[in-house]
Coordinates of N, CA and C and ligand atoms in Angstrom, one line a residue:
M773 N -13.9 8.4 -12.8 CA -13.2 7.5 -13.6 C -13.0 6.1 -12.9
K774 N -13.4 5.0 -13.6 CA -13.2 3.7 -13.0 C -11.9 3.1 -13.5
K775 N -11.1 2.7 -12.6 CA -9.9 2.1 -12.9 C -9.7 0.7 -12.2
F776 N -10.2 0.7 -11.0 CA -10.1 -0.5 -10.2 C -11.5 -1.3 -10.2
N777 N -11.4 -2.6 -10.4 CA -12.6 -3.4 -10.2 C -12.6 -4.3 -9.0
N778 N -11.4 -4.6 -8.6 CA -11.2 -5.6 -7.5 C -10.3 -5.1 -6.4
V779 N -10.5 -5.6 -5.2 CA -9.7 -5.3 -4.1 C -9.5 -6.7 -3.3
I780 N -8.3 -6.9 -2.9 CA -8.1 -8.1 -2.0 C -7.7 -7.5 -0.6
V781 N -8.4 -8.0 0.4 CA -8.0 -7.6 1.8 C -7.9 -8.9 2.7
R782 N -7.2 -8.8 3.8 CA -7.2 -9.9 4.7 C -7.6 -9.4 6.1
K783 N -8.5 -10.1 6.8 CA -8.9 -9.6 8.1 C -7.7 -9.6 9.1
P784 N -7.8 -8.7 10.0 CA -6.7 -8.7 11.0 C -6.7 -9.9 11.9
C785 N -5.6 -10.3 12.4 CA -5.5 -11.5 13.4 C -5.3 -10.9 14.8
R786 N -5.5 -11.8 15.8 CA -5.3 -11.3 17.1 C -3.9 -11.0 17.4
A787 N -3.0 -11.6 16.6 CA -1.5 -11.4 16.8 C -1.1 -10.0 16.2
L788 N -2.1 -9.2 15.7 CA -1.8 -7.9 15.2 C -1.1 -7.1 16.3
V789 N -1.4 -7.4 17.5 CA -0.8 -6.7 18.7 C 0.7 -6.8 18.7
D790 N 1.2 -7.9 18.0 CA 2.7 -8.1 17.9 C 3.2 -7.6 16.6
G791 N 2.4 -6.9 15.8 CA 2.9 -6.4 14.5 C 4.1 -5.5 14.7
I792 N 4.9 -5.4 13.6 CA 6.1 -4.6 13.7 C 5.7 -3.1 13.9
S793 N 6.4 -2.4 14.8 CA 6.2 -1.0 15.0 C 7.5 -0.3 15.3
G794 N 7.6 0.8 14.6 CA 8.8 1.7 14.7 C 8.6 2.6 15.9
G795 N 7.5 2.6 16.6 CA 7.2 3.4 17.8 C 6.8 4.8 17.6
T796 N 6.5 5.2 16.3 CA 6.1 6.6 16.0 C 4.8 6.8 16.7
Y797 N 3.9 5.8 16.7 CA 2.6 6.1 17.3 C 2.4 5.2 18.5
E798 N 1.9 5.7 19.6 CA 1.9 5.0 20.9 C 0.8 4.0 21.0
G799 N 1.1 3.0 21.8 CA 0.1 2.0 22.1 C 0.1 0.7 21.3
K800 N -0.7 -0.3 21.8 CA -0.8 -1.5 21.0 C -2.2 -1.6 20.4
P801 N -2.3 -2.2 19.3 CA -3.6 -2.3 18.7 C -4.6 -3.1 19.6
D802 N -5.9 -2.6 19.6 CA -7.0 -3.3 20.2 C -7.6 -4.1 19.1
Y803 N -7.6 -5.4 19.3 CA -8.0 -6.3 18.3 C -9.5 -6.1 17.9
E804 N -10.4 -6.0 18.9 CA -11.8 -5.8 18.6 C -12.1 -4.6 17.8
K805 N -11.4 -3.5 18.2 CA -11.5 -2.2 17.5 C -11.0 -2.4 16.0
A806 N -9.9 -3.1 15.9 CA -9.3 -3.3 14.6 C -10.3 -4.0 13.7
V807 N -11.0 -5.0 14.2 CA -12.0 -5.8 13.5 C -13.1 -4.8 13.0
V808 N -13.6 -4.0 13.8 CA -14.6 -3.0 13.5 C -14.1 -2.1 12.4
Q809 N -12.9 -1.6 12.6 CA -12.3 -0.6 11.6 C -12.1 -1.3 10.2
H810 N -11.8 -2.6 10.3 CA -11.5 -3.3 9.0 C -12.9 -3.5 8.2
A811 N -13.9 -3.8 9.0 CA -15.2 -3.9 8.3 C -15.7 -2.6 7.7
A812 N -15.4 -1.5 8.4 CA -15.7 -0.1 7.9 C -14.9 0.2 6.6
Y813 N -13.6 -0.2 6.7 CA -12.7 -0.1 5.5 C -13.3 -0.8 4.3
R814 N -13.7 -2.0 4.5 CA -14.3 -2.8 3.4 C -15.5 -2.2 2.8
E815 N -16.4 -1.6 3.7 CA -17.6 -1.0 3.3 C -17.2 0.3 2.4
A816 N -16.2 1.0 2.9 CA -15.8 2.2 2.1 C -15.3 1.8 0.7
L817 N -14.6 0.7 0.6 CA -14.1 0.3 -0.7 C -15.2 -0.1 -1.6
K818 N -16.2 -0.8 -1.0 CA -17.4 -1.2 -1.8 C -18.1 0.0 -2.4
K819 N -18.2 1.0 -1.6 CA -18.8 2.3 -2.1 C -18.1 2.8 -3.3
C820 N -16.9 2.5 -3.5 CA -16.1 3.0 -4.6 C -16.2 2.1 -5.8
G821 N -17.1 1.1 -5.8 CA -17.5 0.3 -7.0 C -16.6 -0.9 -7.2
V822 N -16.0 -1.4 -6.2 CA -15.1 -2.6 -6.4 C -15.7 -3.8 -5.7
E823 N -15.3 -5.0 -6.2 CA -15.6 -6.3 -5.6 C -14.5 -6.5 -4.6
V824 N -14.9 -6.8 -3.4 CA -13.9 -7.0 -2.3 C -13.7 -8.5 -2.0
T825 N -12.6 -9.0 -2.2 CA -12.3 -10.4 -1.8 C -11.7 -10.4 -0.5
V826 N -12.3 -11.1 0.5 CA -11.9 -11.0 1.9 C -11.2 -12.3 2.3
L827 N -9.9 -12.3 2.6 CA -9.2 -13.5 3.1 C -9.3 -13.6 4.6
E828 N -9.3 -14.8 5.1 CA -9.4 -15.0 6.5 C -8.1 -14.6 7.3
A829 N -8.3 -14.2 8.5 CA -7.1 -13.8 9.3 C -6.1 -15.0 9.4
D830 N -4.8 -14.6 9.5 CA -3.8 -15.6 9.5 C -2.9 -15.4 10.8
E831 N -3.2 -16.1 11.8 CA -2.5 -15.9 13.1 C -1.0 -16.1 13.1
R832 N -0.5 -16.8 12.1 CA 1.0 -17.0 12.0 C 1.7 -15.7 11.7
Y833 N 1.0 -14.8 11.1 CA 1.7 -13.6 10.6 C 1.0 -12.3 11.2
P834 N 1.6 -11.7 12.2 CA 1.0 -10.6 12.9 C 0.6 -9.4 11.9
D835 N 1.4 -9.2 10.9 CA 1.2 -8.1 10.0 C 0.4 -8.5 8.7
S836 N -0.2 -9.7 8.7 CA -0.7 -10.2 7.5 C -1.9 -9.5 6.9
C837 N -2.5 -8.6 7.7 CA -3.7 -7.8 7.2 C -3.1 -6.8 6.2
F838 N -1.8 -6.5 6.3 CA -1.2 -5.5 5.4 C -0.9 -6.2 4.0
V839 N -1.9 -6.6 3.3 CA -1.7 -7.4 2.1 C -1.0 -6.7 0.9
E840 N -0.9 -5.4 1.1 CA -0.2 -4.6 0.0 C 1.3 -5.0 -0.1
D841 N 1.9 -5.6 1.0 CA 3.3 -5.8 0.9 C 3.7 -7.1 0.2
P842 N 2.9 -8.2 0.4 CA 3.4 -9.5 -0.2 C 3.1 -9.6 -1.7
A843 N 2.4 -8.6 -2.3 CA 2.1 -8.7 -3.8 C 2.0 -7.3 -4.4
L844 N 2.3 -7.3 -5.6 CA 2.1 -6.0 -6.4 C 1.3 -6.4 -7.6
I845 N 0.1 -5.7 -7.8 CA -0.7 -6.1 -8.9 C -0.8 -4.9 -9.9
T846 N -0.4 -5.2 -11.1 CA -0.5 -4.1 -12.1 C -1.6 -4.5 -13.1
S847 N -1.8 -3.6 -14.1 CA -2.9 -3.9 -15.1 C -2.5 -5.1 -16.0
K848 N -1.2 -5.4 -16.0 CA -0.7 -6.5 -17.0 C -0.2 -7.8 -16.3
C849 N 0.1 -7.7 -15.1 CA 0.6 -8.9 -14.4 C 0.5 -8.7 -12.9
A850 N 0.7 -9.8 -12.2 CA 0.8 -9.8 -10.7 C 2.2 -10.2 -10.3
I851 N 2.7 -9.6 -9.3 CA 4.1 -9.9 -8.9 C 4.0 -10.3 -7.4
I852 N 4.4 -11.5 -7.1 CA 4.5 -11.9 -5.7 C 5.8 -11.5 -5.2
T853 N 5.8 -10.7 -4.2 CA 7.1 -10.1 -3.7 C 7.8 -11.0 -2.8
N854 N 8.8 -10.5 -2.1 CA 9.6 -11.3 -1.2 C 9.9 -10.4 0.0
P855 N 9.0 -10.4 1.0 CA 9.2 -9.4 2.1 C 10.5 -9.4 2.7
G856 N 11.0 -8.2 3.1 CA 12.3 -8.0 3.7 C 12.3 -8.2 5.2
A857 N 11.1 -8.0 5.8 CA 11.0 -8.2 7.3 C 10.9 -9.6 7.6
E858 N 11.8 -10.1 8.6 CA 11.9 -11.5 8.9 C 10.5 -12.1 9.3
S859 N 9.7 -11.4 10.1 CA 8.5 -11.9 10.6 C 7.4 -11.9 9.5
R860 N 7.7 -11.3 8.4 CA 6.7 -11.3 7.3 C 7.0 -12.3 6.2
K861 N 8.2 -12.9 6.3 CA 8.6 -13.9 5.3 C 7.6 -15.1 5.4
G862 N 7.0 -15.4 4.3 CA 6.0 -16.5 4.2 C 4.6 -15.9 3.8
E863 N 4.4 -14.7 4.1 CA 3.1 -14.1 3.8 C 2.9 -14.1 2.2
E864 N 4.0 -14.1 1.5 CA 3.9 -14.1 0.0 C 3.2 -15.4 -0.5
K865 N 3.6 -16.5 0.2 CA 3.0 -17.8 -0.2 C 1.5 -17.8 0.0
E866 N 1.0 -17.1 1.0 CA -0.4 -17.2 1.4 C -1.3 -16.3 0.6
I867 N -0.7 -15.4 -0.2 CA -1.5 -14.5 -1.1 C -1.6 -15.1 -2.5
I868 N -0.8 -16.0 -2.8 CA -0.8 -16.6 -4.2 C -2.2 -17.1 -4.6
G869 N -2.8 -17.8 -3.7 CA -4.1 -18.4 -4.0 C -5.1 -17.4 -4.5
A870 N -5.2 -16.3 -3.7 CA -6.1 -15.2 -4.1 C -5.8 -14.5 -5.4
V871 N -4.5 -14.4 -5.6 CA -4.0 -13.7 -6.9 C -4.4 -14.6 -8.1
K872 N -4.3 -15.9 -7.9 CA -4.5 -16.9 -9.0 C -6.0 -16.8 -9.5
K873 N -6.9 -16.3 -8.6 CA -8.3 -16.2 -9.1 C -8.4 -15.1 -10.2
F874 N -7.4 -14.2 -10.3 CA -7.5 -13.1 -11.2 C -6.5 -13.2 -12.3
F875 N -5.4 -13.9 -12.1 CA -4.3 -13.9 -13.1 C -3.9 -15.4 -13.4
S876 N -3.7 -15.7 -14.7 CA -3.2 -17.0 -15.1 C -1.7 -17.1 -14.7
D877 N -1.3 -18.4 -14.6 CA 0.1 -18.6 -14.1 C 1.1 -17.9 -14.9
D878 N 0.9 -17.7 -16.2 CA 2.0 -17.1 -17.0 C 2.0 -15.6 -16.8
K879 N 1.0 -15.0 -16.1 CA 1.0 -13.6 -15.7 C 1.4 -13.3 -14.3
I880 N 1.8 -14.4 -13.6 CA 2.2 -14.2 -12.2 C 3.8 -14.3 -12.1
E881 N 4.4 -13.3 -11.6 CA 5.9 -13.2 -11.6 C 6.3 -13.2 -10.1
F882 N 7.6 -13.5 -9.9 CA 8.0 -13.6 -8.5 C 9.4 -12.8 -8.3
I883 N 9.4 -12.2 -7.1 CA 10.7 -11.6 -6.7 C 11.4 -12.7 -5.8
K884 N 12.6 -13.0 -6.2 CA 13.3 -14.2 -5.5 C 14.5 -13.7 -4.7
D885 N 14.9 -14.5 -3.7 CA 16.1 -14.3 -3.0 C 17.3 -14.2 -3.9
P886 N 18.3 -13.4 -3.7 CA 18.4 -12.5 -2.5 C 17.7 -11.2 -2.6
G887 N 16.8 -11.1 -3.6 CA 16.1 -9.9 -3.8 C 15.0 -9.8 -2.7
T888 N 14.8 -8.6 -2.2 CA 13.6 -8.4 -1.3 C 12.8 -7.2 -1.8
L889 N 11.5 -7.3 -1.6 CA 10.7 -6.2 -2.1 C 9.4 -6.3 -1.3
E890 N 8.9 -5.1 -0.9 CA 7.5 -5.1 -0.3 C 6.7 -4.1 -1.0
G891 N 5.4 -4.4 -1.3 CA 4.6 -3.6 -2.1 C 4.4 -2.2 -1.6
G892 N 4.5 -2.0 -0.3 CA 4.4 -0.7 0.3 C 5.4 0.3 -0.2
D893 N 6.5 -0.3 -0.8 CA 7.5 0.5 -1.4 C 7.3 0.9 -2.8
V894 N 6.2 0.5 -3.4 CA 6.0 0.7 -4.8 C 4.8 1.6 -5.1
M895 N 5.0 2.6 -5.8 CA 3.9 3.6 -6.1 C 3.7 3.6 -7.6
M896 N 2.4 3.3 -8.0 CA 2.1 3.2 -9.4 C 1.6 4.6 -9.9
V897 N 2.2 5.0 -11.0 CA 1.7 6.2 -11.7 C 1.6 5.8 -13.2
G898 N 0.4 5.4 -13.6 CA 0.2 4.9 -14.9 C 1.0 3.6 -15.1
D899 N 1.9 3.6 -16.1 CA 2.7 2.4 -16.4 C 4.1 2.6 -15.8
H900 N 4.3 3.6 -15.0 CA 5.6 3.8 -14.3 C 5.4 3.5 -12.8
F901 N 6.5 2.9 -12.3 CA 6.4 2.6 -10.9 C 7.6 3.2 -10.2
Y902 N 7.4 3.9 -9.1 CA 8.4 4.4 -8.3 C 8.6 3.4 -7.2
V903 N 9.9 3.1 -6.9 CA 10.1 2.0 -5.9 C 11.1 2.5 -4.9
G904 N 10.7 2.5 -3.6 CA 11.6 2.9 -2.6 C 12.7 1.9 -2.2
R905 N 13.9 2.3 -2.1 CA 15.0 1.4 -1.6 C 15.0 1.7 -0.1
S906 N 14.6 0.7 0.6 CA 14.3 0.9 2.0 C 15.0 -0.3 2.8
A907 N 14.6 -0.3 4.1 CA 15.1 -1.4 4.9 C 14.5 -2.7 4.5
R908 N 13.4 -2.7 3.8 CA 12.6 -3.8 3.4 C 12.8 -4.2 1.9
T909 N 13.2 -3.3 1.1 CA 13.3 -3.5 -0.4 C 14.8 -3.2 -0.8
N910 N 15.5 -4.2 -1.3 CA 16.9 -4.0 -1.6 C 17.2 -3.8 -3.1
E911 N 18.4 -3.6 -3.4 CA 18.9 -3.3 -4.8 C 18.5 -4.4 -5.7
E912 N 18.7 -5.6 -5.3 CA 18.4 -6.8 -6.1 C 16.9 -6.9 -6.4
G913 N 16.1 -6.6 -5.3 CA 14.7 -6.7 -5.5 C 14.2 -5.7 -6.6
I914 N 14.8 -4.5 -6.5 CA 14.5 -3.5 -7.5 C 14.9 -3.9 -8.9
R915 N 16.1 -4.5 -8.9 CA 16.6 -5.0 -10.3 C 15.6 -6.0 -10.9
Q916 N 15.2 -6.9 -10.0 CA 14.2 -7.9 -10.5 C 12.9 -7.3 -11.0
L917 N 12.4 -6.4 -10.1 CA 11.2 -5.7 -10.5 C 11.3 -5.0 -11.8
T918 N 12.4 -4.3 -12.0 CA 12.6 -3.5 -13.2 C 12.6 -4.4 -14.4
E919 N 13.2 -5.6 -14.3 CA 13.2 -6.6 -15.4 C 11.8 -7.1 -15.7
I920 N 11.1 -7.4 -14.6 CA 9.7 -8.0 -14.8 C 8.8 -6.9 -15.5
L921 N 8.9 -5.7 -15.0 CA 8.0 -4.6 -15.5 C 8.4 -4.4 -17.0
A922 N 9.7 -4.4 -17.3 CA 10.1 -4.2 -18.7 C 9.5 -5.2 -19.7
K923 N 9.4 -6.4 -19.2 CA 8.8 -7.5 -20.0 C 7.4 -7.2 -20.4
Y924 N 6.7 -6.4 -19.6 CA 5.3 -6.0 -19.9 C 5.2 -4.6 -20.4
G925 N 6.3 -4.0 -20.8 CA 6.3 -2.6 -21.4 C 6.1 -1.5 -20.3
M926 N 6.5 -1.8 -19.1 CA 6.3 -0.8 -18.0 C 7.7 -0.5 -17.5
T927 N 7.7 0.7 -16.8 CA 9.0 1.2 -16.3 C 9.1 1.4 -14.8
C928 N 10.3 1.6 -14.3 CA 10.5 1.7 -12.8 C 11.6 2.6 -12.5
S929 N 11.5 3.4 -11.5 CA 12.7 4.2 -11.0 C 12.8 4.1 -9.5
E930 N 14.1 4.1 -9.1 CA 14.3 3.9 -7.7 C 14.3 5.3 -6.9
V931 N 13.8 5.2 -5.7 CA 13.8 6.4 -4.8 C 14.4 5.9 -3.5
K932 N 15.5 6.6 -3.2 CA 16.2 6.2 -1.9 C 15.5 6.8 -0.7
L933 N 15.1 5.9 0.2 CA 14.4 6.4 1.4 C 15.4 6.7 2.5
E934 N 15.2 7.8 3.2 CA 16.1 8.1 4.3 C 15.4 7.9 5.7
E935 N 14.1 8.2 5.7 CA 13.4 8.3 7.0 C 12.3 7.3 7.2
V936 N 11.4 7.1 6.2 CA 10.2 6.4 6.4 C 10.3 4.9 6.2
L937 N 9.4 4.1 6.7 CA 9.3 2.7 6.6 C 9.2 2.3 5.1
H938 N 8.1 2.7 4.5 CA 7.9 2.3 3.1 C 7.7 3.6 2.3
L939 N 7.9 3.5 1.0 CA 7.7 4.7 0.1 C 6.4 5.4 0.4
K940 N 5.3 4.5 0.4 CA 4.0 5.1 0.5 C 3.6 5.5 1.9
T941 N 4.5 5.3 2.8 CA 4.3 5.9 4.2 C 4.2 7.4 4.0
G942 N 5.0 8.0 3.0 CA 5.1 9.4 3.0 C 4.7 10.1 1.7
I943 N 4.3 9.3 0.7 CA 3.9 9.9 -0.6 C 2.9 9.0 -1.3
N944 N 1.8 9.6 -1.8 CA 0.8 8.8 -2.5 C 0.3 9.6 -3.7
Y945 N 0.0 8.8 -4.8 CA -0.5 9.4 -6.0 C -2.0 9.4 -6.0
L946 N -2.6 10.5 -6.3 CA -4.1 10.6 -6.4 C -4.6 10.6 -7.8
E947 N -3.8 10.2 -8.8 CA -4.2 10.4 -10.2 C -4.3 11.9 -10.6
D948 N -4.6 12.2 -11.8 CA -4.7 13.6 -12.3 C -3.5 14.4 -12.0
N949 N -2.3 13.8 -11.9 CA -1.1 14.5 -11.6 C -0.9 15.0 -10.2
N950 N -1.9 14.6 -9.3 CA -1.9 15.1 -8.0 C -1.2 14.1 -7.0
M951 N -0.3 14.6 -6.2 CA 0.4 13.7 -5.3 C 0.4 14.3 -3.9
L952 N 0.2 13.5 -2.9 CA 0.3 13.9 -1.5 C 1.7 13.6 -1.0
V953 N 2.4 14.6 -0.5 CA 3.8 14.4 -0.1 C 4.1 14.9 1.3
S954 N 4.9 14.2 2.0 CA 5.2 14.6 3.4 C 6.7 14.4 3.6
G955 N 7.3 15.1 4.6 CA 8.6 14.8 5.0 C 9.7 14.9 3.9
E956 N 10.4 13.8 3.9 CA 11.6 13.7 2.9 C 11.2 13.8 1.5
F957 N 9.9 13.6 1.2 CA 9.4 13.6 -0.2 C 9.1 15.0 -0.8
V958 N 9.0 16.0 0.1 CA 8.6 17.3 -0.3 C 9.6 17.9 -1.3
T959 N 10.9 17.6 -1.0 CA 12.0 18.2 -1.8 C 12.6 17.3 -2.8
K960 N 12.2 16.0 -2.8 CA 12.9 15.1 -3.7 C 12.7 15.5 -5.2
P961 N 13.7 15.6 -6.0 CA 13.6 16.0 -7.4 C 12.7 15.0 -8.2
D962 N 12.7 13.7 -7.8 CA 12.0 12.7 -8.5 C 10.5 13.1 -8.8
F963 N 9.9 13.9 -8.0 CA 8.5 14.2 -8.1 C 8.2 15.6 -8.5
E964 N 9.2 16.3 -9.1 CA 9.0 17.7 -9.4 C 7.9 18.0 -10.4
K965 N 7.6 17.0 -11.3 CA 6.6 17.3 -12.4 C 5.2 17.2 -11.9
F966 N 5.0 16.7 -10.6 CA 3.6 16.5 -10.1 C 3.1 17.8 -9.4
N967 N 1.8 17.8 -9.3 CA 1.2 18.9 -8.5 C 1.3 18.3 -7.0
K968 N 2.3 18.8 -6.3 CA 2.5 18.2 -5.0 C 1.7 18.9 -3.9
V969 N 0.9 18.2 -3.1 CA 0.2 18.8 -2.0 C 1.0 18.4 -0.8
E970 N 1.6 19.4 -0.1 CA 2.5 19.2 1.0 C 1.6 19.0 2.3
I971 N 1.9 17.9 2.9 CA 1.2 17.5 4.2 C 2.0 18.1 5.4
P972 N 1.3 18.8 6.3 CA 2.0 19.3 7.5 C 2.5 18.1 8.3
E973 N 3.6 18.4 9.0 CA 4.3 17.3 9.8 C 3.3 16.6 10.8
D974 N 2.4 17.4 11.4 CA 1.6 16.8 12.4 C 0.4 16.0 11.8
E975 N 0.3 16.0 10.5 CA -0.7 15.1 9.8 C 0.0 14.2 8.9
A976 N 1.3 13.9 9.1 CA 2.1 13.1 8.1 C 1.5 11.8 7.8
Y977 N 0.9 11.2 8.8 CA 0.3 9.8 8.7 C -0.7 9.8 7.5
A978 N -1.4 10.9 7.3 CA -2.4 11.0 6.3 C -1.9 11.2 4.9
A979 N -0.6 11.2 4.7 CA 0.0 11.2 3.4 C -0.5 9.9 2.7
N980 N -0.8 8.9 3.5 CA -1.2 7.6 3.0 C -2.7 7.6 2.9
C981 N -3.2 8.3 1.8 CA -4.6 8.2 1.4 C -4.7 7.3 0.2
I982 N -5.8 6.8 -0.1 CA -5.9 6.0 -1.4 C -7.0 6.5 -2.3
W983 N -6.6 6.6 -3.6 CA -7.5 7.0 -4.7 C -8.3 5.8 -5.1
M984 N -9.6 5.8 -5.1 CA -10.4 4.7 -5.5 C -11.5 5.1 -6.5
N985 N -11.1 5.0 -7.8 CA -12.1 5.3 -8.8 C -12.7 6.7 -8.7
G986 N -11.9 7.7 -8.4 CA -12.4 9.1 -8.3 C -12.7 9.6 -6.9
T987 N -12.8 8.6 -6.0 CA -13.0 9.0 -4.5 C -11.7 8.8 -3.8
V988 N -11.4 9.6 -2.9 CA -10.2 9.4 -2.1 C -10.6 9.1 -0.7
I989 N -10.0 8.0 -0.2 CA -10.3 7.5 1.2 C -9.2 8.1 2.0
V990 N -9.6 8.8 3.1 CA -8.7 9.6 4.0 C -8.8 9.0 5.4
P991 N -7.7 8.9 6.1 CA -7.8 8.4 7.5 C -8.5 9.4 8.4
E992 N -9.2 8.9 9.4 CA -9.9 9.8 10.3 C -9.0 10.6 11.2
G993 N -9.3 11.9 11.4 CA -8.5 12.7 12.3 C -7.5 13.6 11.7
Y994 N -7.6 13.9 10.4 CA -6.6 14.7 9.7 C -7.3 15.8 8.9
P995 N -7.8 16.8 9.6 CA -8.7 17.8 8.9 C -8.0 18.6 7.8
T996 N -6.7 18.9 8.0 CA -6.0 19.7 6.9 C -5.9 18.9 5.6
V997 N -5.5 17.6 5.8 CA -5.4 16.7 4.6 C -6.7 16.5 4.0
L998 N -7.8 16.3 4.8 CA -9.1 16.1 4.2 C -9.5 17.3 3.4
K999 N -9.3 18.5 3.9 CA -9.7 19.7 3.2 C -8.9 19.8 1.9
A1000 N -7.6 19.5 2.0 CA -6.7 19.7 0.8 C -7.2 18.8 -0.3
V1001 N -7.6 17.5 0.1 CA -8.0 16.6 -0.9 C -9.4 17.0 -1.5
Q1002 N -10.2 17.5 -0.7 CA -11.5 18.0 -1.1 C -11.3 19.2 -2.0
D1003 N -10.4 20.1 -1.7 CA -10.1 21.3 -2.5 C -9.6 20.9 -3.9
L1004 N -9.0 19.7 -4.0 CA -8.6 19.2 -5.3 C -9.7 18.8 -6.2
G1005 N -10.9 18.7 -5.6 CA -12.1 18.3 -6.3 C -12.6 16.9 -6.1
Y1006 N -11.9 16.1 -5.2 CA -12.2 14.7 -5.1 C -13.4 14.6 -4.1
K1007 N -14.2 13.5 -4.3 CA -15.1 13.1 -3.3 C -14.3 12.4 -2.3
T1008 N -14.7 12.4 -1.0 CA -13.9 11.7 0.0 C -14.7 10.8 0.9
L1009 N -14.0 9.8 1.4 CA -14.6 9.0 2.5 C -13.6 8.9 3.6
V1010 N -14.1 8.9 4.8 CA -13.1 8.9 5.9 C -13.3 7.6 6.7
V1011 N -12.1 7.0 7.0 CA -12.1 5.7 7.7 C -11.1 5.8 8.8
D1012 N -11.6 5.3 10.0 CA -10.7 5.3 11.2 C -9.7 4.1 11.1
T1013 N -8.5 4.4 11.2 CA -7.4 3.4 11.1 C -6.5 3.4 12.4
S1014 N -7.1 3.9 13.5 CA -6.2 4.2 14.6 C -5.5 2.9 15.1
E1015 N -6.1 1.7 15.0 CA -5.5 0.5 15.5 C -4.3 0.0 14.6
Y1016 N -4.5 0.3 13.3 CA -3.4 -0.1 12.4 C -2.3 0.9 12.4
R1017 N -2.6 2.1 12.7 CA -1.5 3.2 12.8 C -0.5 2.8 13.9
K1018 N -1.0 2.1 15.0 CA -0.1 1.8 16.1 C 1.0 0.8 15.6
V1019 N 0.8 0.1 14.5 CA 1.8 -0.8 14.0 C 2.2 -0.3 12.6
D1020 N 2.2 1.0 12.4 CA 2.7 1.6 11.2 C 1.9 1.2 9.9
G1021 N 0.7 0.9 10.1 CA -0.1 0.5 8.9 C -1.0 1.6 8.5
G1022 N -1.2 1.8 7.2 CA -2.0 2.9 6.7 C -3.1 2.3 5.8
L1023 N -3.9 3.2 5.2 CA -5.0 2.8 4.3 C -4.5 1.9 3.1
S1024 N -3.4 2.3 2.5 CA -2.9 1.6 1.3 C -2.5 0.2 1.7
C1025 N -1.8 0.1 2.9 CA -1.2 -1.2 3.3 C -2.3 -2.3 3.4
L1026 N -3.6 -1.9 3.7 CA -4.6 -2.8 4.0 C -5.3 -3.5 2.8
S1027 N -4.9 -3.1 1.6 CA -5.5 -3.7 0.4 C -4.6 -3.8 -0.8
L1028 N -5.0 -4.7 -1.7 CA -4.4 -4.7 -3.1 C -5.6 -4.3 -4.0
R1029 N -5.3 -3.3 -4.8 CA -6.4 -2.6 -5.6 C -6.0 -2.8 -7.1
F1030 N -6.9 -3.3 -7.8 CA -6.6 -3.5 -9.3 C -7.9 -3.6 -10.1
Ligands
LIG2170 N1 3.7 -3.2 10.7 C1 3.8 -3.1 9.3 C2 5.1 -3.5 8.9 O1 6.0 -3.1 9.5 O2 5.3 -4.2 7.9

């Protein structure tokens, strides 16, 4: 099934080494390795039938390769978010130019102060969006998002996060009613209606896989998750994200898919 035609990514900058990290994964990113891994990520995306728009690295923002956070792109509109992390404020202004290549001004919406919202907290399931209330996404940000989505006939529901950074750190939708869930999301009633694939704790990072037009991209080094995804009938591609993991970045964080 083809759903996505385009992807926007931004190359990692040398300052990635100073990216925000909660310390779950040890070490500092190796820039040269991150560059190689990013190129492999782009190749994997291309294999899934999408046009990849590549933005240049931006040294002012260590986490700027995680383009999923400063924007949310839906089938009907694009929403420029308002990052909650201090060091990421300003990234939203730098993504507008790329978004404008695909959306006219009247279809570009904005989350404004005092609302904060990061795209990693938003999970799309058809025309419904689950949004994590987190350290990065506040009540006002969710209120504004709900209002914007309603304007386009789409809906939103809040999920309170207790442990993880972003909603999609621990849960991801693979289409066809299938959902990868780890940690706090295993028992949350919000997701009862889905076919939940429970991720073991030692592979929790791989809850962040991405569905790309029928293929699922899985991070390297997580055999249980890889098999579980293949058992669901998906084709898979494996990409090494070890350098991004050190600053809490996953496969979904590295792209905007639409
Ligand atoms: N390092 C990714 C983030 O914290 O936003």
